[in-house]
Coordinates of C-alpha atoms in Angstrom, one line a residue:
M14 CA 90.3 86.7 116.3
D15 CA 93.9 87.0 117.4
V16 CA 95.2 90.6 117.3
I17 CA 98.6 89.5 115.9
W18 CA 96.9 87.4 113.3
S19 CA 94.9 90.3 112.1
Y20 CA 97.9 92.7 111.9
K21 CA 100.0 90.2 110.0
R22 CA 97.3 90.0 107.4
E23 CA 97.0 93.8 107.3
L24 CA 93.4 93.9 108.6
I25 CA 91.8 96.9 110.5
H26 CA 89.0 96.2 112.9
R27 CA 87.6 99.8 112.8
D28 CA 85.3 99.3 115.8
F29 CA 87.7 98.2 118.5
H30 CA 86.2 98.7 122.0
S31 CA 85.7 96.6 125.2
G32 CA 82.2 95.6 124.2
N33 CA 83.7 93.7 121.3
M34 CA 85.8 91.5 123.6
I35 CA 84.7 88.2 125.3
S36 CA 86.4 86.1 127.9
V37 CA 86.8 82.5 126.6
S38 CA 88.7 81.3 129.6
N39 CA 90.6 82.7 132.6
Q40 CA 93.6 83.3 130.4
R41 CA 92.1 84.1 127.0
I42 CA 90.1 87.0 125.6
E43 CA 88.9 87.1 122.0
I44 CA 87.9 90.0 119.8
T45 CA 84.5 89.8 118.2
D46 CA 82.2 91.8 115.9
L47 CA 84.2 91.8 112.7
G48 CA 81.4 93.4 110.7
L49 CA 83.5 96.5 110.0
C50 CA 86.9 94.7 109.7
R51 CA 88.5 95.4 106.4
P52 CA 91.9 95.0 104.7
M53 CA 94.1 98.0 104.9
N54 CA 93.8 98.7 101.2
A55 CA 89.9 98.8 101.3
Q56 CA 89.6 102.2 102.9
N57 CA 86.8 104.7 102.9
N58 CA 86.2 107.9 104.8
D59 CA 83.2 106.8 106.9
T60 CA 83.8 107.1 110.6
Y61 CA 82.5 104.2 112.8
G62 CA 82.9 103.1 116.4
V63 CA 82.3 104.1 119.9
L64 CA 83.5 107.7 120.3
P65 CA 86.0 107.4 123.2
Y66 CA 87.8 104.5 121.4
V67 CA 88.1 106.3 118.0
A68 CA 91.6 107.7 117.4
P69 CA 91.7 111.6 117.1
E70 CA 93.0 111.5 113.6
V71 CA 90.0 109.5 112.4
L72 CA 87.7 112.0 114.1
R73 CA 89.5 114.7 112.1
G74 CA 88.6 112.9 108.8
K75 CA 91.7 110.8 108.2
E76 CA 91.5 107.1 107.3
Y77 CA 91.5 104.2 109.7
T78 CA 94.9 102.5 110.1
Q79 CA 96.3 99.8 112.3
K80 CA 97.5 102.6 114.5
S81 CA 93.8 103.6 115.0
D82 CA 93.1 100.1 116.3
I83 CA 96.1 100.4 118.6
Y84 CA 94.7 103.6 120.0
G85 CA 91.4 101.8 120.8
F86 CA 93.4 99.0 122.4
G87 CA 95.1 101.6 124.6
I88 CA 91.8 102.9 125.8
I89 CA 90.8 99.3 126.6
A90 CA 94.0 98.9 128.6
Y91 CA 93.1 102.1 130.5
E92 CA 89.8 100.6 131.4
V93 CA 91.3 97.4 132.6
L94 CA 94.1 99.2 134.6
Y95 CA 91.8 101.7 136.3
R96 CA 88.6 99.7 136.2
I97 CA 86.6 102.7 134.8
T98 CA 85.2 103.3 131.4
P99 CA 86.2 106.3 129.4
L100 CA 83.9 109.3 129.3
S101 CA 81.8 109.6 126.1

């Protein structure tokens, strides 16, 4: 799944973490595990995901948004940059 493709179609992954990414080639990584992926307008208040990757506002009871997925992506970027996993 292409991140830009999903955001143009207003989809939210809702379980975005490094365990849901696979290397297809040296220059391509794909996002997997779309079981919780939903359109933006199909919201509910259930909280899913791996705790260090869940945006703080979601932990406080607000709905998932595309910004929540971007937060998770930021944590993945942290992992790649520093080669350590976030504390859980």
